[in-house]
Each structure stands twice: as C-alpha cells, then as structure tokens.
mmCIF file of C-alpha atoms in Angstrom:
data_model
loop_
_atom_site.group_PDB
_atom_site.id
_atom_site.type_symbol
_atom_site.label_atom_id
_atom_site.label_comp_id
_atom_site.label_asym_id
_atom_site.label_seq_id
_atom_site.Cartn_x
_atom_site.Cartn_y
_atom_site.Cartn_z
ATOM 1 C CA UNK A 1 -15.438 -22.827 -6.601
ATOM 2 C CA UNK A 2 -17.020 -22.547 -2.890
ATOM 3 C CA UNK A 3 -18.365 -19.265 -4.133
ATOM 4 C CA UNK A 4 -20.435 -20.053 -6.907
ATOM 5 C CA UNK A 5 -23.382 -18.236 -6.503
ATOM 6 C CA UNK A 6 -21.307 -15.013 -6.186
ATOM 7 C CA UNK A 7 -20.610 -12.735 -9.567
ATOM 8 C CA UNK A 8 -17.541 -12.292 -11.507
ATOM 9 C CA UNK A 9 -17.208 -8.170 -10.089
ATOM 10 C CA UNK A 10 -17.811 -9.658 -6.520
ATOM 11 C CA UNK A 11 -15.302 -12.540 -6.771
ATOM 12 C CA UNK A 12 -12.972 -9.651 -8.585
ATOM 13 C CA UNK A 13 -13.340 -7.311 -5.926
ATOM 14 C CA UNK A 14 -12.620 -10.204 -3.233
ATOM 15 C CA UNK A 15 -9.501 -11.046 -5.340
ATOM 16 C CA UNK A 16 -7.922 -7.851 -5.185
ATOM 17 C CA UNK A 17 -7.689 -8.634 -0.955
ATOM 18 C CA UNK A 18 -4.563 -10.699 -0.155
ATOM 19 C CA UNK A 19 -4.395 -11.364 3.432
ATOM 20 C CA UNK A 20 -0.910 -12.815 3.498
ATOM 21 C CA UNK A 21 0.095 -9.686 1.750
ATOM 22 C CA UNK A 22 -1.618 -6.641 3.344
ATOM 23 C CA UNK A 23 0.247 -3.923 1.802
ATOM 24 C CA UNK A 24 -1.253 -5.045 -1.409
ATOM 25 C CA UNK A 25 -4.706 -4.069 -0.088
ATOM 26 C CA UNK A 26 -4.147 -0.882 -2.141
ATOM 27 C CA UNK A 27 -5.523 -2.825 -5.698
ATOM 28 C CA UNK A 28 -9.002 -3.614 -3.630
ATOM 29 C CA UNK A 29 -9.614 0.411 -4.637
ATOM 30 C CA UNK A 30 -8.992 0.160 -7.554
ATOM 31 C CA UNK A 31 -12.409 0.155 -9.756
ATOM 32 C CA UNK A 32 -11.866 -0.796 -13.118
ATOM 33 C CA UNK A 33 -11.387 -4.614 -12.634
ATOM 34 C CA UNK A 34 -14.490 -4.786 -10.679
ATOM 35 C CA UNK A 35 -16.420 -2.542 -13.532
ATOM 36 C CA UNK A 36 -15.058 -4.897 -16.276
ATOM 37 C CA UNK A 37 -15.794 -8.026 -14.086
ATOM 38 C CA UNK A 38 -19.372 -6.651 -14.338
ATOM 39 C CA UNK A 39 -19.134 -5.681 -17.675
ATOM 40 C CA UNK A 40 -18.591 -9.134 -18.691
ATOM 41 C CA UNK A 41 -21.016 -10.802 -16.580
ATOM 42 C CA UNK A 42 -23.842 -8.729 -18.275
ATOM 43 C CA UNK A 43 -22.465 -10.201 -22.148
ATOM 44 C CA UNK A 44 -22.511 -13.535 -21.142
ATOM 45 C CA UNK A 45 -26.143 -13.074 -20.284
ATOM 46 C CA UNK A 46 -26.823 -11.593 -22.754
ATOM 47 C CA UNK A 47 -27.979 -8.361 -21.967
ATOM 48 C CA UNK A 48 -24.939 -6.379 -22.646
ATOM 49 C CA UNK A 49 -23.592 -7.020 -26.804
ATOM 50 C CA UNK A 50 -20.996 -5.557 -29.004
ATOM 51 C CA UNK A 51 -21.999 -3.132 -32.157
ATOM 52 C CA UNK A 52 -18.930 -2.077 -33.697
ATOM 53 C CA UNK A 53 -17.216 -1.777 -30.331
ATOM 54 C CA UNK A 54 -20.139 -0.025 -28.775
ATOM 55 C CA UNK A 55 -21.541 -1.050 -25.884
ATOM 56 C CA UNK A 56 -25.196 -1.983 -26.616
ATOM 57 C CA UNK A 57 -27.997 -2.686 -24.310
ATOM 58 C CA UNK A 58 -30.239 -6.089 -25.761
ATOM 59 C CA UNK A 59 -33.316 -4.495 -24.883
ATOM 60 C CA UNK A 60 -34.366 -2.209 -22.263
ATOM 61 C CA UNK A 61 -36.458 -4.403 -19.943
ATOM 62 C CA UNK A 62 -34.553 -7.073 -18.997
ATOM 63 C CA UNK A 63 -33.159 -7.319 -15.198
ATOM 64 C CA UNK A 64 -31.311 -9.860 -13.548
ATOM 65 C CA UNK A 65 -32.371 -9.213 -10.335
ATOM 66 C CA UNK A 66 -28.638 -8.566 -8.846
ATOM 67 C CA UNK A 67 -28.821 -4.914 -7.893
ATOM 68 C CA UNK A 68 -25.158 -4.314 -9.022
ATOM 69 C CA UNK A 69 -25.291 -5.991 -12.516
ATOM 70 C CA UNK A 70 -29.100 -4.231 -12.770
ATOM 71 C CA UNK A 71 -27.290 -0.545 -11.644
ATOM 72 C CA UNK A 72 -24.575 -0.918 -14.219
ATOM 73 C CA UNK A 73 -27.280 -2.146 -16.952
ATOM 74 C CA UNK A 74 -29.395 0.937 -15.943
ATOM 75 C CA UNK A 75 -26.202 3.286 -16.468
ATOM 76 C CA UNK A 76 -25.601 2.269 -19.877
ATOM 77 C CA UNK A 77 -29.074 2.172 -20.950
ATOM 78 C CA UNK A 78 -29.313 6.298 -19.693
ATOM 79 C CA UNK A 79 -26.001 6.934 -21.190
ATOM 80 C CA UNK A 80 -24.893 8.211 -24.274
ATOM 81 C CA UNK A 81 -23.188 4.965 -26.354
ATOM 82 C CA UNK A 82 -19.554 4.314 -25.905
ATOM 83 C CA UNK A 83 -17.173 1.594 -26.668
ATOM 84 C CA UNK A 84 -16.180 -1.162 -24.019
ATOM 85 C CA UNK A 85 -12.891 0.172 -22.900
ATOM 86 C CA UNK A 86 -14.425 3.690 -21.815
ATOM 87 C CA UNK A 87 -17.018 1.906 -19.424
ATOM 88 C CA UNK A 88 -13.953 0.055 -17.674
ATOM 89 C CA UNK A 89 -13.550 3.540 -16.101
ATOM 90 C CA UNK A 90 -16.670 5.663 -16.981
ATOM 91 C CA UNK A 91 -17.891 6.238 -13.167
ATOM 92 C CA UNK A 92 -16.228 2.703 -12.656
ATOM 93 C CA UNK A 93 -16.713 4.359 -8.521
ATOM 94 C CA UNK A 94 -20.107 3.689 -8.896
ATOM 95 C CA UNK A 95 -20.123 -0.218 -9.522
ATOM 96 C CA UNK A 96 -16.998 -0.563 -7.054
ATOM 97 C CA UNK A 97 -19.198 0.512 -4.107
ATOM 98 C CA UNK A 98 -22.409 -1.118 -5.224
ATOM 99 C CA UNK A 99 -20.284 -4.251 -5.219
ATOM 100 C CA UNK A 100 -18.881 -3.815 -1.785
ATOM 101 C CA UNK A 101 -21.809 -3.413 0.065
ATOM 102 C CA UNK A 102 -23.384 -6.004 -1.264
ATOM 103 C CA UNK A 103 -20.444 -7.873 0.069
ATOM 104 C CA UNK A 104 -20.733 -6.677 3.494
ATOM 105 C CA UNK A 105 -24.462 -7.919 3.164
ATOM 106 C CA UNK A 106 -23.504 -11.106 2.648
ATOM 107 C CA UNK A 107 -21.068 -10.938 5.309
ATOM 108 C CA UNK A 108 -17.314 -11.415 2.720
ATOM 109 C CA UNK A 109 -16.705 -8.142 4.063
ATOM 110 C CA UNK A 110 -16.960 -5.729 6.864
ATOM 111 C CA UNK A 111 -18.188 -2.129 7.018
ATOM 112 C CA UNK A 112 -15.662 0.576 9.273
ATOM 113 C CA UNK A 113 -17.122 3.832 9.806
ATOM 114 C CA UNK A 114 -14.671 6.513 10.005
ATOM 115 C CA UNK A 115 -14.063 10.184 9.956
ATOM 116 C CA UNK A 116 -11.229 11.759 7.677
ATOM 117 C CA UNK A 117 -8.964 14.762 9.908
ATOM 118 C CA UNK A 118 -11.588 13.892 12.075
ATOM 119 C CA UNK A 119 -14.848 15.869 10.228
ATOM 120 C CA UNK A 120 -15.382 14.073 7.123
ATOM 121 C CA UNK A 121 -17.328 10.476 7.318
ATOM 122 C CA UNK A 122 -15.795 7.908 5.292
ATOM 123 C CA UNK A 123 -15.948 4.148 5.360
ATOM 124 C CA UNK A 124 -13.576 1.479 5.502
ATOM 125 C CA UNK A 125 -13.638 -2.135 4.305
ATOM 126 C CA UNK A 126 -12.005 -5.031 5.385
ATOM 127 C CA UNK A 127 -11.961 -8.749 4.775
ATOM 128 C CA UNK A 128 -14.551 -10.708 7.165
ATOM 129 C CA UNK A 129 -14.169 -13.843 5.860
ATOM 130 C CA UNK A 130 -10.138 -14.574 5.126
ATOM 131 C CA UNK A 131 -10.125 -18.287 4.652
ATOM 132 C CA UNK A 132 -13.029 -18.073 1.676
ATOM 133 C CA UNK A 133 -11.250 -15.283 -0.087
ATOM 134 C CA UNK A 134 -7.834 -17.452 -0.216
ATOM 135 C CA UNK A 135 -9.693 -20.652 -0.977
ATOM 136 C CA UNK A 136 -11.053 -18.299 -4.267
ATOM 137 C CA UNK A 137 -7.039 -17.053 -4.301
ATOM 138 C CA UNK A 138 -5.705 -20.886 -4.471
ATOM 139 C CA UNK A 139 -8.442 -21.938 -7.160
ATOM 140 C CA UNK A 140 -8.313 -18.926 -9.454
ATOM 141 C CA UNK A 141 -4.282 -19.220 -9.274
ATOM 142 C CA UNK A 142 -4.715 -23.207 -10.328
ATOM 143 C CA UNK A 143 -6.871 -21.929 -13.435
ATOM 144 C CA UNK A 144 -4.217 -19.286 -14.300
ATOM 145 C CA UNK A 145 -0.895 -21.819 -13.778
ATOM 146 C CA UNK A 146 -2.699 -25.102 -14.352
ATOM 147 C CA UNK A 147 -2.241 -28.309 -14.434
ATOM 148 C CA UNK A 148 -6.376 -28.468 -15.279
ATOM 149 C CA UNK A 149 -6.616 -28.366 -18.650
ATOM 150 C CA UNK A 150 -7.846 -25.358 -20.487
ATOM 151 C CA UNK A 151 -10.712 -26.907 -22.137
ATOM 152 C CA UNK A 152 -11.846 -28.299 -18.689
ATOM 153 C CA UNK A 153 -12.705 -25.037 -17.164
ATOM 154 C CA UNK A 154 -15.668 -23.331 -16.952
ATOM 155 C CA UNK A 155 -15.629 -20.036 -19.248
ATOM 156 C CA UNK A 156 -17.063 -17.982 -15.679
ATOM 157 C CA UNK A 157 -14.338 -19.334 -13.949
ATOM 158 C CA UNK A 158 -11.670 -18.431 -17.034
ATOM 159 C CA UNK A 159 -13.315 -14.999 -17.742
ATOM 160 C CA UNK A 160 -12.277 -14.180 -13.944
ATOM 161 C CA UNK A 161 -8.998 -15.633 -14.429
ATOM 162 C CA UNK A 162 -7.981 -13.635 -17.396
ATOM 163 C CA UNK A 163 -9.086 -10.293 -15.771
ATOM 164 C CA UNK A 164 -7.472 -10.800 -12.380
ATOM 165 C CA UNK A 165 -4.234 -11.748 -14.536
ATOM 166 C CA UNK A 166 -4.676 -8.158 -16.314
ATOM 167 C CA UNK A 167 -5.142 -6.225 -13.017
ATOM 168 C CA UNK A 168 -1.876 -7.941 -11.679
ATOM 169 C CA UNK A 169 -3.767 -9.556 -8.990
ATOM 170 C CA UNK A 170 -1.395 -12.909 -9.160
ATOM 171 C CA UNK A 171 2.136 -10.594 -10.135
ATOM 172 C CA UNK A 172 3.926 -11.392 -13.132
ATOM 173 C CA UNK A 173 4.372 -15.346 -13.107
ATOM 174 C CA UNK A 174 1.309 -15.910 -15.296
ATOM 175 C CA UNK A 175 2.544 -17.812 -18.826
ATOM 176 C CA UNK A 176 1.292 -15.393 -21.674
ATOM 177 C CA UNK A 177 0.292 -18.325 -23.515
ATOM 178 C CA UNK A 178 -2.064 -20.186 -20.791
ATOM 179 C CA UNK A 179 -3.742 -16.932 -20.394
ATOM 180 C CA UNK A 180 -4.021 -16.415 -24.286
ATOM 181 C CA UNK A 181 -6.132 -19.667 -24.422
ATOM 182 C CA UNK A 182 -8.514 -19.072 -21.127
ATOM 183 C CA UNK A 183 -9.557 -15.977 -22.782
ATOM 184 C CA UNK A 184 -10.141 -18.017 -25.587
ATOM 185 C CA UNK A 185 -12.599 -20.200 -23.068
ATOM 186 C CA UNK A 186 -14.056 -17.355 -21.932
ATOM 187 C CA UNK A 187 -15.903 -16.422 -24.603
ATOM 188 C CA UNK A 188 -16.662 -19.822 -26.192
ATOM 189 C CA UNK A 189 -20.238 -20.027 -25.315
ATOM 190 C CA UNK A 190 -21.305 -16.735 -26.187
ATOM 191 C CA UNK A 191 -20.938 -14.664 -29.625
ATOM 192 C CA UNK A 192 -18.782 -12.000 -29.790
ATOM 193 C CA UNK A 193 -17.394 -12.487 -26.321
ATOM 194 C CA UNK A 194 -14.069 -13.631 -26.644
ATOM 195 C CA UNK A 195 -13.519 -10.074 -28.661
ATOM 196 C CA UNK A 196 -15.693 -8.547 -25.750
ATOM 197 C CA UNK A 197 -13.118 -10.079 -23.568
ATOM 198 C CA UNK A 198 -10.323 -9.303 -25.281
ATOM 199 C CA UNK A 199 -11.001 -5.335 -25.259
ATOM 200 C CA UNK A 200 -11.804 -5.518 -21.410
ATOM 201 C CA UNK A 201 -8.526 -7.233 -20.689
ATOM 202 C CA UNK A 202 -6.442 -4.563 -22.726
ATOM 203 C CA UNK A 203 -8.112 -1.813 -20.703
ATOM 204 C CA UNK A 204 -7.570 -3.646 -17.487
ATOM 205 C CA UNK A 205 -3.716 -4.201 -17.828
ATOM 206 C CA UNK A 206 -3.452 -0.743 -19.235
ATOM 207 C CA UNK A 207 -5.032 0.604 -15.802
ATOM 208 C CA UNK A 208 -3.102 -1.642 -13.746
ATOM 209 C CA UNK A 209 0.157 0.161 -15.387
ATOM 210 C CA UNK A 210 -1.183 3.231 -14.466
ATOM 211 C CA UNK A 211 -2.011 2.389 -10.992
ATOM 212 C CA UNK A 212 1.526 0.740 -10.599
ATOM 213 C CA UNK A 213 3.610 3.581 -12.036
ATOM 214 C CA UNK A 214 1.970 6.905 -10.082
#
C-alpha cells in the first residue's frame, strides 16, 4: 500500500473518510475502530498479549517510539486490568485524537479551528490529501472482495481489512467467508492473535450497530 509506513489506527481513522460519499463522514468520529486498530498494532509487536482475555502489558519499558501506540501502551500499563473488548471503548476519545493530529502533522489531514454557538473552541478535521485516502479505499476493498488470494496478503494489511469490515466502513457486500479467513491471516504470525483479533472484531461490529441504530 502507498501508505506503508503509516499504522493500522491511522490508516483506520483515514478509512472511515469517504470523499465520494460525504455524508458518511459521520463514522470518522467514531473511536472504537481507531482504538482497536491500535490495540492490535501493539499485539503484533508484541508489547500488548492476551492472559485469559486480559489485556496484559509484556513489560513495562518497552516503547515504540510512535506517540499514539506509546500513549495507549502507557494507559494500560496505569490502568487497572481489563479484557480486550472494554479497551475498544475505555477512553477510546483519547487514542482517536492522538491519532488525528498526528495525521494533520503529517499533512493526511487538516486542522479547522472553530467555535461552538459561537463561545466554545472546537476543532474540525477534514481530508487534505483525497486521492491517498481512496488509493488506501481501492486497495483495502481488493483485500476484502479479492481476487488476491488470502494467503498472499500481508497479515497488517488483513488485520486492517477485517476491522474496517466490522466498523461497516465498505457496507454490507463483504462475503462472510473471505473475511472469516483474513482474520485467520491476521494473526498467523503472532501467538494468540488471531483470538486477539477475533474479540476486537466482535466489539467493533457490535459498536458499529450501535452507532447505526441511535
């Protein structure tokens, strides 16, 4: 993908931005994608693992030198333990706006001051850079409707596919059974992922029925 050096929360939170479709601008607020984009990112290096269904730091020195993956690392460590589904959400706010400035500091999106009945500052985001963020659209849509084979793609690039299919970033056309076997891939290199995954994903789609119903 042209935007390889950038995260799986980042490329998440890019994902939930369809230009063609502005009115669907609404899922770039939502946080818990983005948190379990993140979430994921830190077990595949490692750093976050599974113990029982706890969320469980692998030691507490380690950084990866990505201020939003190092905040959410931080957070857990200070936090009392809970399982992977409750940090999809647990002050999910927190990792959303981390992730979007660093964004607008790389120059995917752009900063809009603004004041709320006209006394309370608040900022806005918007896409900077369209034509990247539907070049990631077109690629991660390819991965989730093929015709690459499964086994050909990169567990990163499967891991985002699977969770942008569970926030309903790509509507309802996904086969069940192509994105049964990318989360499979996603969590073939590292131990206890693919259940990691699998927990993330159910808390995504269930928040993505919330979001769609109220």
């Amino acid at each position: 993908m042209p935007n390889g050096p950038l995260t799986l929360p980042a490329r998440l939170c890019l994902l939930a931005w369809d230009a063609a479709r502005p009115a669907a601008g609404s899922a770039a607020h939502r946080p818990g994608p983005v948190r379990a984009g993140a979430l994921v990112e830190l077990a595949r290096r490692g750093l976050l693992t599974d113990d029982d269904g706890i969320v469980t730091p692998a030691d507490l020195d380690t950084s990866t030198g990505d201020a939003v993956l190092d905040g959410l690392l931080e957070l857990v460590r200070e936090s009392c333990p809970h399982p992977w589904r409750t940090w999809v959400t647990l002050r999910a706010r927190v990792t959303l706006d981390a992730v979007r400035e660093q964004l607008v500091a790389e120059g995917y999106l752009r900063a809009e001051k603004r004041r709320v009945l006209g006394v309370f500052p608040s900022v806005e985001y918007a896409l900077e850079r369209p034509a990247a963020v539907e070049v990631l659209r077109e690629e991660t849509r390819q991965v989730l409707r093929g015709p690459l084979p499964v086994a050909e793609i990169s567990e990163r690039d499967a891991a985002l596919a699977v969770l942008a299919a569970a926030a309903g970033l790509f509507g309802e056309s996904t086969p069940g059974r192509r994105v049964g076997e990318l989360a499979e891939r996603a969590g073939a290199a590292t131990p206890g992922l693919r259940g990691i995954v699998r927990e993330l994903t159910s808390a995504v789609t269930a928040g993505a029925a919330v979001a769609t119903s109220s």
